[in-house]
Coordinates of C-alpha atoms (C1' of nucleotides) in Angstrom, one line a residue:
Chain A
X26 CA -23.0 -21.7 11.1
X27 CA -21.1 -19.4 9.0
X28 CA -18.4 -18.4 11.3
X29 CA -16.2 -15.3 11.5
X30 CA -15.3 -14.1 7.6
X31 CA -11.9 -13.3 8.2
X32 CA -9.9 -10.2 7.3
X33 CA -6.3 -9.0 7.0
X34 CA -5.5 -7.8 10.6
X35 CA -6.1 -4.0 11.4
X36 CA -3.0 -1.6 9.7
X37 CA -1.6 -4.7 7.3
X38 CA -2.9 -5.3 3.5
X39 CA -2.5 -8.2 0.9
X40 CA -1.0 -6.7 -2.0
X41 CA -2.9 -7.9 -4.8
X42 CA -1.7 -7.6 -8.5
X43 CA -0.8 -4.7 -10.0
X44 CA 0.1 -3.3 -6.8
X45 CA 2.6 -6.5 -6.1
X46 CA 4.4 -6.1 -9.2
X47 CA 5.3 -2.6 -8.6
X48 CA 6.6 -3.7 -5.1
X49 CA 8.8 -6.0 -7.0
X50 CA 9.9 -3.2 -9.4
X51 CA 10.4 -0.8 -6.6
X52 CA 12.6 -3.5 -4.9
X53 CA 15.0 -4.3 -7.9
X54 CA 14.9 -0.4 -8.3
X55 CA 16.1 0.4 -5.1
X56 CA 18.8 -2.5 -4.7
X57 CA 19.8 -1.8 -8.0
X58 CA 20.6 1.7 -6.9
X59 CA 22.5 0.5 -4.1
X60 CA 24.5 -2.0 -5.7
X61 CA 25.6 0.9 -8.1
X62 CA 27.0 2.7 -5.2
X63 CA 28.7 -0.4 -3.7
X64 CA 26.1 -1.6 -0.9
X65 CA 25.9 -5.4 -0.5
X66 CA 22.2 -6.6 0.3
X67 CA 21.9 -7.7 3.5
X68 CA 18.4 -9.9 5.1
X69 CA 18.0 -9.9 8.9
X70 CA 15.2 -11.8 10.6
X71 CA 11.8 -10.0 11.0
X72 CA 11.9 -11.0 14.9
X73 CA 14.8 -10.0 17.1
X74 CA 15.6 -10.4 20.7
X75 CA 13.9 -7.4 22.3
X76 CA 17.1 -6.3 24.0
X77 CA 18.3 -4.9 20.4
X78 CA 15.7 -2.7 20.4
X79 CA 15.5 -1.5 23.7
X80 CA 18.4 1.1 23.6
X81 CA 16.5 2.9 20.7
X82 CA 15.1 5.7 23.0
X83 CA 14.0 5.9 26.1
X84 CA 11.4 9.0 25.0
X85 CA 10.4 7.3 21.8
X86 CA 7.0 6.4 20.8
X87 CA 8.5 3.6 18.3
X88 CA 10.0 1.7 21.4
X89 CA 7.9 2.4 24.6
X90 CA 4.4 1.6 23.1
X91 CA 4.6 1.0 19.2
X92 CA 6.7 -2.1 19.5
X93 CA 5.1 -5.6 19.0
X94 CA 7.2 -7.3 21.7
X95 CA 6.1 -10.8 23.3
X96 CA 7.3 -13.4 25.1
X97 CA 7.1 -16.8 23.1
X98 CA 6.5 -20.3 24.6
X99 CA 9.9 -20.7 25.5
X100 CA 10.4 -18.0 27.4
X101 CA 12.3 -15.7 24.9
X102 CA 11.5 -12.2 25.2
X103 CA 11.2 -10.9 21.6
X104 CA 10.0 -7.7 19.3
X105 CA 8.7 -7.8 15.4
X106 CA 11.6 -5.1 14.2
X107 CA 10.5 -1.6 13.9
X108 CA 13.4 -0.2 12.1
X109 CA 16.1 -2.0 10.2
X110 CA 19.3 0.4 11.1
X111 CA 19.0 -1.4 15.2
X112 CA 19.0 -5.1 13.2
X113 CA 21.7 -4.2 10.6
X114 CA 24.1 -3.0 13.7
X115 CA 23.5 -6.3 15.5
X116 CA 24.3 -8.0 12.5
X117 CA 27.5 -6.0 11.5
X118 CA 28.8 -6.7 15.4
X119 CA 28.0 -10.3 15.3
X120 CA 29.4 -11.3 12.2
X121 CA 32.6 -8.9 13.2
X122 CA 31.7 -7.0 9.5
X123 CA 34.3 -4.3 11.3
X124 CA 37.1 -6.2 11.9
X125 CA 38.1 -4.8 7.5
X126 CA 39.6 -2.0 7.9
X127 CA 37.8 0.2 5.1
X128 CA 33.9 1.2 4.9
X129 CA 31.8 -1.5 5.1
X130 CA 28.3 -0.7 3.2
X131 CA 25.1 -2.6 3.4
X132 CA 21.5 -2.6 2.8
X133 CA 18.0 -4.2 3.2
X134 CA 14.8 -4.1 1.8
X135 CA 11.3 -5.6 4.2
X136 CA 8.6 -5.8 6.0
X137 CA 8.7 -3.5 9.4
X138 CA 6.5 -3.7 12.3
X139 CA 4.4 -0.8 14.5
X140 CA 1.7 -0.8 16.1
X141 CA 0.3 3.0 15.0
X142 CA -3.3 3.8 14.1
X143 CA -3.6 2.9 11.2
X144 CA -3.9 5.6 8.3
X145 CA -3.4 6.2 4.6
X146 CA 0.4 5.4 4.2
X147 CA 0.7 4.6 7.8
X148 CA 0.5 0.8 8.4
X149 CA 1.7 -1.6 10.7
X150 CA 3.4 -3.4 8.8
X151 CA 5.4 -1.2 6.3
X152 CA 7.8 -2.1 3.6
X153 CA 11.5 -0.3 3.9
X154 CA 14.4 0.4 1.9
X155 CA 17.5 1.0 4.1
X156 CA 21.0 1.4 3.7
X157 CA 24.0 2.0 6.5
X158 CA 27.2 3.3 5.4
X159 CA 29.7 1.8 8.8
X160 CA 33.4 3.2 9.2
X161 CA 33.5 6.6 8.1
X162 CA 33.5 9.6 10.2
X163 CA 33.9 12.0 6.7
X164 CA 30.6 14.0 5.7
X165 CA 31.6 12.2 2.4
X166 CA 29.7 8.7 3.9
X167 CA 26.7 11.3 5.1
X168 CA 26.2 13.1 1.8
X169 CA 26.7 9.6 -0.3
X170 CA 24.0 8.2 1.9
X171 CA 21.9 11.3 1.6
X172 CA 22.6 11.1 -2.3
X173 CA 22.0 7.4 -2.9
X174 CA 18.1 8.2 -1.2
X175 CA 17.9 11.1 -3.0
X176 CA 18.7 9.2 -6.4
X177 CA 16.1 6.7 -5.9
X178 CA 13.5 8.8 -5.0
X179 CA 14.3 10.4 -8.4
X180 CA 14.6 7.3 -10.3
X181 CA 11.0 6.2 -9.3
X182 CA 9.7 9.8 -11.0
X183 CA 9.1 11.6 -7.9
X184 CA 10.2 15.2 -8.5
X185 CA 10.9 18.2 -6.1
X186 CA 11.4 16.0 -2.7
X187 CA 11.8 18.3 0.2
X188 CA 15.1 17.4 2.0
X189 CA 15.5 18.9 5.2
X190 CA 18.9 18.3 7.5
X191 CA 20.3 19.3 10.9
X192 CA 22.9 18.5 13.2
X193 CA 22.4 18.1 16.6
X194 CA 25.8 18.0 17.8
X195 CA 28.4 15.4 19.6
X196 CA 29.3 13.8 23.0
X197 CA 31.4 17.0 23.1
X198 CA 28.6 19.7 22.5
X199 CA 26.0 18.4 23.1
X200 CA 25.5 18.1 26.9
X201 CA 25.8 22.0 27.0
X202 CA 23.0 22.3 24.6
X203 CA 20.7 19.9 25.9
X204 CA 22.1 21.8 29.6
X205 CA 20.7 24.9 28.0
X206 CA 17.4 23.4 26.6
X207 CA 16.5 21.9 30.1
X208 CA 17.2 25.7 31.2
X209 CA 15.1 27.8 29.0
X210 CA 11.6 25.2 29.0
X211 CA 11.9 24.7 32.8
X212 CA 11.6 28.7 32.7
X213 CA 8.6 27.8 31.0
X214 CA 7.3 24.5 32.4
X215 CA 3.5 25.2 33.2
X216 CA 3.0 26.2 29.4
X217 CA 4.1 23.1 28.2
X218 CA 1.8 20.3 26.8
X219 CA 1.8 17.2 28.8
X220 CA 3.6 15.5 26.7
X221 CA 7.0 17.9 26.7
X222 CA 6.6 18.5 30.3
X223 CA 7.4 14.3 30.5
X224 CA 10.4 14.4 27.9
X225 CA 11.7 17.5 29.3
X226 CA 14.4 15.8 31.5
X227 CA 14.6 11.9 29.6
X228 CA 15.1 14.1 26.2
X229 CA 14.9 17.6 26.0
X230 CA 15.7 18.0 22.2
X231 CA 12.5 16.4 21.5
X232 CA 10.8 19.7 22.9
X233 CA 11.7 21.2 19.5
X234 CA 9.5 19.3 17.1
X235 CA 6.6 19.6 19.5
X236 CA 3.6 21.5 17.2
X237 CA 2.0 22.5 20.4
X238 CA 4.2 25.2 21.9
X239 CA 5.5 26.6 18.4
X240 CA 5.5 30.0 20.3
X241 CA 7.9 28.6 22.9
X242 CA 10.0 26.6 20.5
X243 CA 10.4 29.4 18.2
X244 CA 12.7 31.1 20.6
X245 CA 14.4 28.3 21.8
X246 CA 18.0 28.1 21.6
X247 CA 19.5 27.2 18.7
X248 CA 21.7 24.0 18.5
X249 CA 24.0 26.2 15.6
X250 CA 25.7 28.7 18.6
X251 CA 26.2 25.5 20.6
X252 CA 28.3 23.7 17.7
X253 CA 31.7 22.7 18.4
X254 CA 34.1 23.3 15.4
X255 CA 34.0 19.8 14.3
X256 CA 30.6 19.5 14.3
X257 CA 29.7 23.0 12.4
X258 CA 32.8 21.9 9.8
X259 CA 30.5 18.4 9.5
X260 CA 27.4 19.7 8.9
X261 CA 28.4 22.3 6.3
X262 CA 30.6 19.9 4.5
X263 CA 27.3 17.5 4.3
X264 CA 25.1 20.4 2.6
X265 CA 27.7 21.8 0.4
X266 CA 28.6 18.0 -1.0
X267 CA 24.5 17.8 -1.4
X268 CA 24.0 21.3 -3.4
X269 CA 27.4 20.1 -5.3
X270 CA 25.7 17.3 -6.4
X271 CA 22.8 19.3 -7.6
X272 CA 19.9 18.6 -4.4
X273 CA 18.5 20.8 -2.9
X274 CA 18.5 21.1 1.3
X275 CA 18.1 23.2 3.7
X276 CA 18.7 23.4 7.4
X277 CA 16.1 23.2 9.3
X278 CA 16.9 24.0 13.6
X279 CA 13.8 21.9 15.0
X280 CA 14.6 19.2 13.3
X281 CA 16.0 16.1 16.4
X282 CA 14.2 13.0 15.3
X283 CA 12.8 10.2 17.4
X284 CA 15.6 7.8 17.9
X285 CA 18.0 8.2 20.0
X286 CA 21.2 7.3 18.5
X287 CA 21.4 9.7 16.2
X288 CA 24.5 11.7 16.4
X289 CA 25.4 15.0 14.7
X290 CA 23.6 14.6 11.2
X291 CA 19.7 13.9 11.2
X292 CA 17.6 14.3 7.8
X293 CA 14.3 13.8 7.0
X294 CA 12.9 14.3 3.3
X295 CA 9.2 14.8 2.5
X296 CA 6.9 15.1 -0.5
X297 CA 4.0 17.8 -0.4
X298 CA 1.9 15.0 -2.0
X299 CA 2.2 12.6 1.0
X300 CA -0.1 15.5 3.6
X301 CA 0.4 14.6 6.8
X302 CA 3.0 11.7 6.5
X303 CA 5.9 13.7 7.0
X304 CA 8.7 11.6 6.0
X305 CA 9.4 9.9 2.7
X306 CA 12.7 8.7 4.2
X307 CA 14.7 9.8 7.2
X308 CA 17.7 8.8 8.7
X309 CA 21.0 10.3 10.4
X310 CA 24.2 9.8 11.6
X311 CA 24.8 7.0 14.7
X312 CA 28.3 6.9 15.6
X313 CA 26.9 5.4 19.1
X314 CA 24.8 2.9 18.3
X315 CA 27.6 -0.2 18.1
X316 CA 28.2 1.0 21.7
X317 CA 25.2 0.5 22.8
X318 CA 24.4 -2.2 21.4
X319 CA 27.7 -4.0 23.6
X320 CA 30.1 -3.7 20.8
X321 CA 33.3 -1.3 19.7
X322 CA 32.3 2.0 18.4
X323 CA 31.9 2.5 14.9
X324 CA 31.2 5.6 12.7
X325 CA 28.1 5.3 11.1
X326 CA 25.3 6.6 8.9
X327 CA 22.1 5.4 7.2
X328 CA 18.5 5.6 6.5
X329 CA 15.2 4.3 5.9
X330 CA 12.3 5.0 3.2
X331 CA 9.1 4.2 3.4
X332 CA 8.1 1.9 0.0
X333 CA 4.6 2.5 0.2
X334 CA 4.8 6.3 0.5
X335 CA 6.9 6.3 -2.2
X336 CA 4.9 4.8 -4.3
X337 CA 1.5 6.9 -3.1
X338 CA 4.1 10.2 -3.7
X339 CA 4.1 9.0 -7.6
X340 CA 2.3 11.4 -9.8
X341 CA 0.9 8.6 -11.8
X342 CA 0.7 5.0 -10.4
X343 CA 4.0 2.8 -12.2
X344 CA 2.2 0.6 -15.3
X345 CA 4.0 -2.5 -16.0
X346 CA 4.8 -2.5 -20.0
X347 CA 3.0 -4.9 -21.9
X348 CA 5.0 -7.9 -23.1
X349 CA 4.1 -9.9 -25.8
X350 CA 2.0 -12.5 -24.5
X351 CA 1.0 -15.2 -26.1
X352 CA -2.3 -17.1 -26.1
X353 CA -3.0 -20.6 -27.4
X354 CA -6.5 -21.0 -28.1
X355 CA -7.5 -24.9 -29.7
X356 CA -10.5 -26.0 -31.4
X357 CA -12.8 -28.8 -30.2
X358 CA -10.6 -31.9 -30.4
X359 CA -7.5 -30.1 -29.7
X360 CA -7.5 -28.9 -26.1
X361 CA -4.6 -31.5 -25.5
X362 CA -2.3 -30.8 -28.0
X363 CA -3.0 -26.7 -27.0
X364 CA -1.4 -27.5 -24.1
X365 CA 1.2 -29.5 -25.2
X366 CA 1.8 -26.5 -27.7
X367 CA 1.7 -24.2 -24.8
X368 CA 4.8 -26.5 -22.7
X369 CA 6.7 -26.2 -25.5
X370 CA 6.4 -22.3 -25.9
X371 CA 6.5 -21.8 -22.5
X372 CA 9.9 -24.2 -22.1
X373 CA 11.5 -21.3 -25.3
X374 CA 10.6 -18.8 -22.5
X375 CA 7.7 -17.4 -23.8
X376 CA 5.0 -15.8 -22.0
X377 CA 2.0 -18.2 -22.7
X378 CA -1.7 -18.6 -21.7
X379 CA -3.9 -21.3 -22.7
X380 CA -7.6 -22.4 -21.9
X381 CA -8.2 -24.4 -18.9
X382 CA -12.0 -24.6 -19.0
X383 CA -12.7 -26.3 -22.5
X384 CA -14.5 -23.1 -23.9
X385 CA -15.3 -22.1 -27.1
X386 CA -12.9 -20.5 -29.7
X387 CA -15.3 -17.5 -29.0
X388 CA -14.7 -17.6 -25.5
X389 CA -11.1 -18.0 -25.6
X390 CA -10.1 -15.5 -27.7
X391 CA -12.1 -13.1 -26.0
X392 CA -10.3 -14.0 -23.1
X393 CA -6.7 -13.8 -25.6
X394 CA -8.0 -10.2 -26.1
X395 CA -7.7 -9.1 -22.9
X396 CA -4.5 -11.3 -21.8
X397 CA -2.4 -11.6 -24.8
X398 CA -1.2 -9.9 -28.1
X399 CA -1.0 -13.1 -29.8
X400 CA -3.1 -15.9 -30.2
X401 CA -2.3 -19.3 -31.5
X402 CA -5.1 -21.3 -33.1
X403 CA -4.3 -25.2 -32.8
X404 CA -7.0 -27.5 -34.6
X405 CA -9.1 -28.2 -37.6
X406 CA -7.8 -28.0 -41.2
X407 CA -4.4 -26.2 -40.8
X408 CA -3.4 -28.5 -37.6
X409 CA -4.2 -31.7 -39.9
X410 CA -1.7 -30.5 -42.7
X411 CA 0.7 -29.6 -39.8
X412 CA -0.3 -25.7 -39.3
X413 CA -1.4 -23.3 -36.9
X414 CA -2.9 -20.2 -37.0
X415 CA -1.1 -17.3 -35.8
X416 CA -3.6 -14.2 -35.2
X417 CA -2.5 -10.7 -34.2
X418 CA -4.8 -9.8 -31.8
X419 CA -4.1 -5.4 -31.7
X420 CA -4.3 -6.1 -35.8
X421 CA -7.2 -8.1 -35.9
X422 CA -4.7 -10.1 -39.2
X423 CA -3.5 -13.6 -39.3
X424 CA -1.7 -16.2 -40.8
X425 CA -1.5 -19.8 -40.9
X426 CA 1.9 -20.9 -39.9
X427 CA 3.2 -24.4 -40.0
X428 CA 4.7 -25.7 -36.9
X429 CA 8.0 -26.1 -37.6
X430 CA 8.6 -22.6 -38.4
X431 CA 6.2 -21.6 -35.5
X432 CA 9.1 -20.6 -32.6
X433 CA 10.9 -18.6 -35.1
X434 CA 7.8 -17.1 -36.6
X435 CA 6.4 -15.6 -33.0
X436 CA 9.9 -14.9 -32.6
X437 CA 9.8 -12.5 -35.3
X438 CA 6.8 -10.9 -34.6
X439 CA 8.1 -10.3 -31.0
X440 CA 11.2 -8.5 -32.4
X441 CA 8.9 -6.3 -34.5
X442 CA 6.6 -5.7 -31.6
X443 CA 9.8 -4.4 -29.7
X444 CA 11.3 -2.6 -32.7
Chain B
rG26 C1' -3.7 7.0 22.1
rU27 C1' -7.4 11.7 21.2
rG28 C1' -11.3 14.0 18.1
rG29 C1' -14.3 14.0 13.3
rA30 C1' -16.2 11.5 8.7
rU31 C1' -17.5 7.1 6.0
rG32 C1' -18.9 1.7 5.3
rU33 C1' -25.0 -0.8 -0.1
rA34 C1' -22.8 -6.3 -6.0
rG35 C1' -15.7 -7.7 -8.0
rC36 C1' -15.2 -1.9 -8.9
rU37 C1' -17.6 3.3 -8.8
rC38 C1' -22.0 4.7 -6.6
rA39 C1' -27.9 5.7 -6.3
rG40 C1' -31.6 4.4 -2.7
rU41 C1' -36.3 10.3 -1.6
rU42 C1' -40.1 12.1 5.5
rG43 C1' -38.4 4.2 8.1
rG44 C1' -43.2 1.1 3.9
rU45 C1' -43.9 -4.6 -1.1
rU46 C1' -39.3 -9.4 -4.1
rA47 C1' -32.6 -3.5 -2.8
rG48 C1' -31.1 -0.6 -8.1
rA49 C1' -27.6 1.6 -12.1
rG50 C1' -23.0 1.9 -14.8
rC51 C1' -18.6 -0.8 -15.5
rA52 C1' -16.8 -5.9 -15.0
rC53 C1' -18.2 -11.2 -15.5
rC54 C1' -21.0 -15.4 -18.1
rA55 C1' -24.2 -17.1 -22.2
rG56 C1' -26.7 -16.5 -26.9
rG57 C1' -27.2 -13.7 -31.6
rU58 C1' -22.1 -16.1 -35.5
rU59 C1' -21.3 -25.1 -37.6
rG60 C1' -13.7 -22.5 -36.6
rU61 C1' -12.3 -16.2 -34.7
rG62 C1' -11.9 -11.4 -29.6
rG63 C1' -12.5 -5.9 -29.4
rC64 C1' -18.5 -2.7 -31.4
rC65 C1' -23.7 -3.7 -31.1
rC66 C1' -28.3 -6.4 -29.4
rU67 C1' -30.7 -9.9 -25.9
rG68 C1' -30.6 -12.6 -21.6
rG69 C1' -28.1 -14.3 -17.1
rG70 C1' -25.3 -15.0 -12.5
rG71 C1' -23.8 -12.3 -8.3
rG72 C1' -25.6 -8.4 -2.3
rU73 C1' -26.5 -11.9 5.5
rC74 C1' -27.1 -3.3 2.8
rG75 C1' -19.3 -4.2 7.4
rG76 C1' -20.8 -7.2 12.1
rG77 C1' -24.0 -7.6 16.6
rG78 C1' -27.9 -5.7 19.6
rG79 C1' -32.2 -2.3 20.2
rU80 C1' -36.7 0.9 18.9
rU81 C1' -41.0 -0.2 15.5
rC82 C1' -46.6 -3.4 12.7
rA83 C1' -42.3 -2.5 9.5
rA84 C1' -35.0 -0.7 9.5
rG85 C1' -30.3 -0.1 4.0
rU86 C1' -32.9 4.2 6.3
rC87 C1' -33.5 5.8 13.6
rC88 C1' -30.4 4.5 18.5
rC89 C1' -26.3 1.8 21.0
rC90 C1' -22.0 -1.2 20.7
rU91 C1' -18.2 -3.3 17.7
rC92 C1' -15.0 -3.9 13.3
rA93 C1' -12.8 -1.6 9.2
rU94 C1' -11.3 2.5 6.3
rU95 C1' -10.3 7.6 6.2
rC96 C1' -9.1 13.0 7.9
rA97 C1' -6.9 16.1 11.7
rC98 C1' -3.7 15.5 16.0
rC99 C1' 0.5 12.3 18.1
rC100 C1' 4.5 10.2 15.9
rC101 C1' 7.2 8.2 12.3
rA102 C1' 8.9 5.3 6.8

RNA sequence: GUGGAUGUAGCUCAGUUGGUUAGAGCACCAGGUUGUGGCCCUGGGGGUCGGGGGUUCAAGUCCCCUCAUUCACCCCA
């Protein structure tokens, strides 16, 4: 009875080696990035209480069916967290992170959780890089947001990101704009897909992203003649701190964005590499959210970025550099004091391999070939009269070395190796 | 969630109109070298042909279901 040969659950992965190291080197990229521009790491849980969640969107795919939301034994209703920016705003209430009276910035780096059809770079559990910028209502906190993405994206090699940005207005414009949206698709209800017909009342804006009825959309109003002063001022403050900065961005009218606390700025950047995965990292700004979620208002912006479709935008796949590795290989006799040789080396903080199998010199330094760049031979003559011998395994020379002067010896050859 | 494609060894793939014990390259292991890797030679291990059911004398090959991956939608990171 064999039984079922189980696999990783549909739209999640185990990421193996090399793959997990450059998910470590993307994490200490992107925090480092963040720390630079004053963001303090912060780790909420992966499960929330559902309610947290819920105000998200009423016309959003992520909330009403992508959510993994259960009820545990205990009776507590609760969702695996789609987005981080929801999590991050019950944190910053709870812990009253407003109650300072300057900016307070923070941001996270994990696993999020939706339950998509699975695809290349669409999983169900995806890693993200976030950050939230709270207590500003200056286009300064969008653009620094918009920038910090935008330098990270660069500093991982990816070239020529497509940023695209709108505004769709405040609690004062936007009613009559979403008034006038209602207006001109009703005009046109019968030739609209099923799904706008349903949003057209819970969240007409969405109507504009819809690939269906391009025709339609195309001569929709647009959200720029509905712009109060303060909004228009915003938005063209964000773009010209951007393209001051040296990024490109343009506006782009159908852009609205799933969630629904967004509030006047919304920004999505893609890569033409990534096909039909449009966003690389999106975000916006959500001066309601706080509100919604019980607490005082707060000014805020932020965003998200998808790890794993930052690393499938790469022209060429991250390669770790090769550090000097050392291998200690023994002769017969000698396999214990190898790998007492080995402690010691690894105790100076030197990367160290050694045989675990009892194999032949052969064997092991065929194995040292492949592993190391440096193999230590313990045994025999030279380990009688207190030796070793030191080979260079990418010169194919050695020398014997007596132990004593062995640390300072591979110590040597290390500095060379990095000079 | 909708529609299409794919699924053979650790990896990349062959496998002809259904027909004996399912192959190659790379990788891995051993020997050729009593204490020395990378090249070469010889040999070796490894596959319920994604899984289940059906048609047939006979199924990797045909049919159905299922799972997984993938592409286009949908949507987002």
């Amino acid at each position: 009875m064999a039984g079922e040969a189980f696999q990783t659950a549909r739209g999640t992965r185990d990421v193996l080696w090399p793959d997990s190291w450059q998910m470590e080197q993307m994490r200490e990229l992107t925090l480092s990035w963040a720390r630079r521009y004053g963001y303090e790491l912060i780790e909420t849980p992966i499960l929330e209480k559902s309610g947290v969640f819920l105000r998200l969107g009423e016309a959003t795919d992520i909330v009403q069916h992508e959510r993994y939301r259960f009820v545990d034994c205990s009776g507590d209703d609760l969702t695996l967290r789609p987005e981080g920016t929801a999590a991050v705003a019950r944190a910053f209430l709870q812990h009253g992170l407003g109650d300072r009276e300057e900016p307070v910035r923070l941001c996270y780096f994990g696993p999020m959780f939706r339950r998509e059809r699975p695809e290349a770079g669409r999983f169900r559990q995806h890693t993200q890089f976030g950050a939230e910028l709270y207590g500003s209502h200056s286009p300064l906190a969008d653009a620094e947001v918009i920038l910090l993405a935008l330098s990270v994206v660069d500093a991982a090699g990816l070239t020529q990101p497509e940023a695209r940005i709108n505004s769709i207005g405040c609690a004062d414009c936007r009613p009559q704009y979403r008034q006038a949206l209602i207006e001109y698709f009703s005009e046109r209800e019968a030739q609209l897909c099923d799904d706008c017909q349903a949003r057209l009342h819970q969240n007409p804006l969405r109507l504009l992203d819809c690939k269906v009825d391009v025709a339609i959309r195309e001569s929709a109003p647009d959200v720029e003649s509905f712009w109060c002063n303060a909004c228009r001022d915003h938005i063209h403050a964000v773009m010209a701190l951007i393209e001051e900065a040296g990024r490109r961005v343009v506006r782009d009218r159908h852009l609205v964005r799933g969630l629904d606390y967004y509030t006047r700025t919304v920004f999505e950047v893609g890569h033409p590499r990534l096909g039909s995965q449009v966003a690389l990292f999106g975000g916006g700004r959500y001066d309601g959210l706080t509100a919604s979620l019980n607490g005082p208002a707060v000014p805020a912006v932020g965003f998200g970025m998808g790890i794993e479709r930052l690393l499938s935008a790469l022209p060429q796949p991250m390669t770790r550099p090769v550090t000097l590795r050392i291998y200690v290989a023994h002769l017969p006799g000698a396999e214990r004091d190898g790998y007492r040789l080995a402690q010691r080396l690894r105790a100076e903080g030197l990367e160290t391999d050694t045989d675990l199998l009892d194999r032949s010199l052969k064997a092991q330094l065929k194995d040292a070939g492949r592993r190391a760049r440096l193999a230590v031979i313990v045994g025999g003559r030279e380990w009688e009269q207190g030796a070793v011998v030191v080979r260079d395994l990418s010169r194919g020379e050695q020398a014997t070395v007596g132990t004593h002067e062995l640390l300072s010896y591979l110590r040597t050859k290390i500095q060379e190796d990095r000079g």
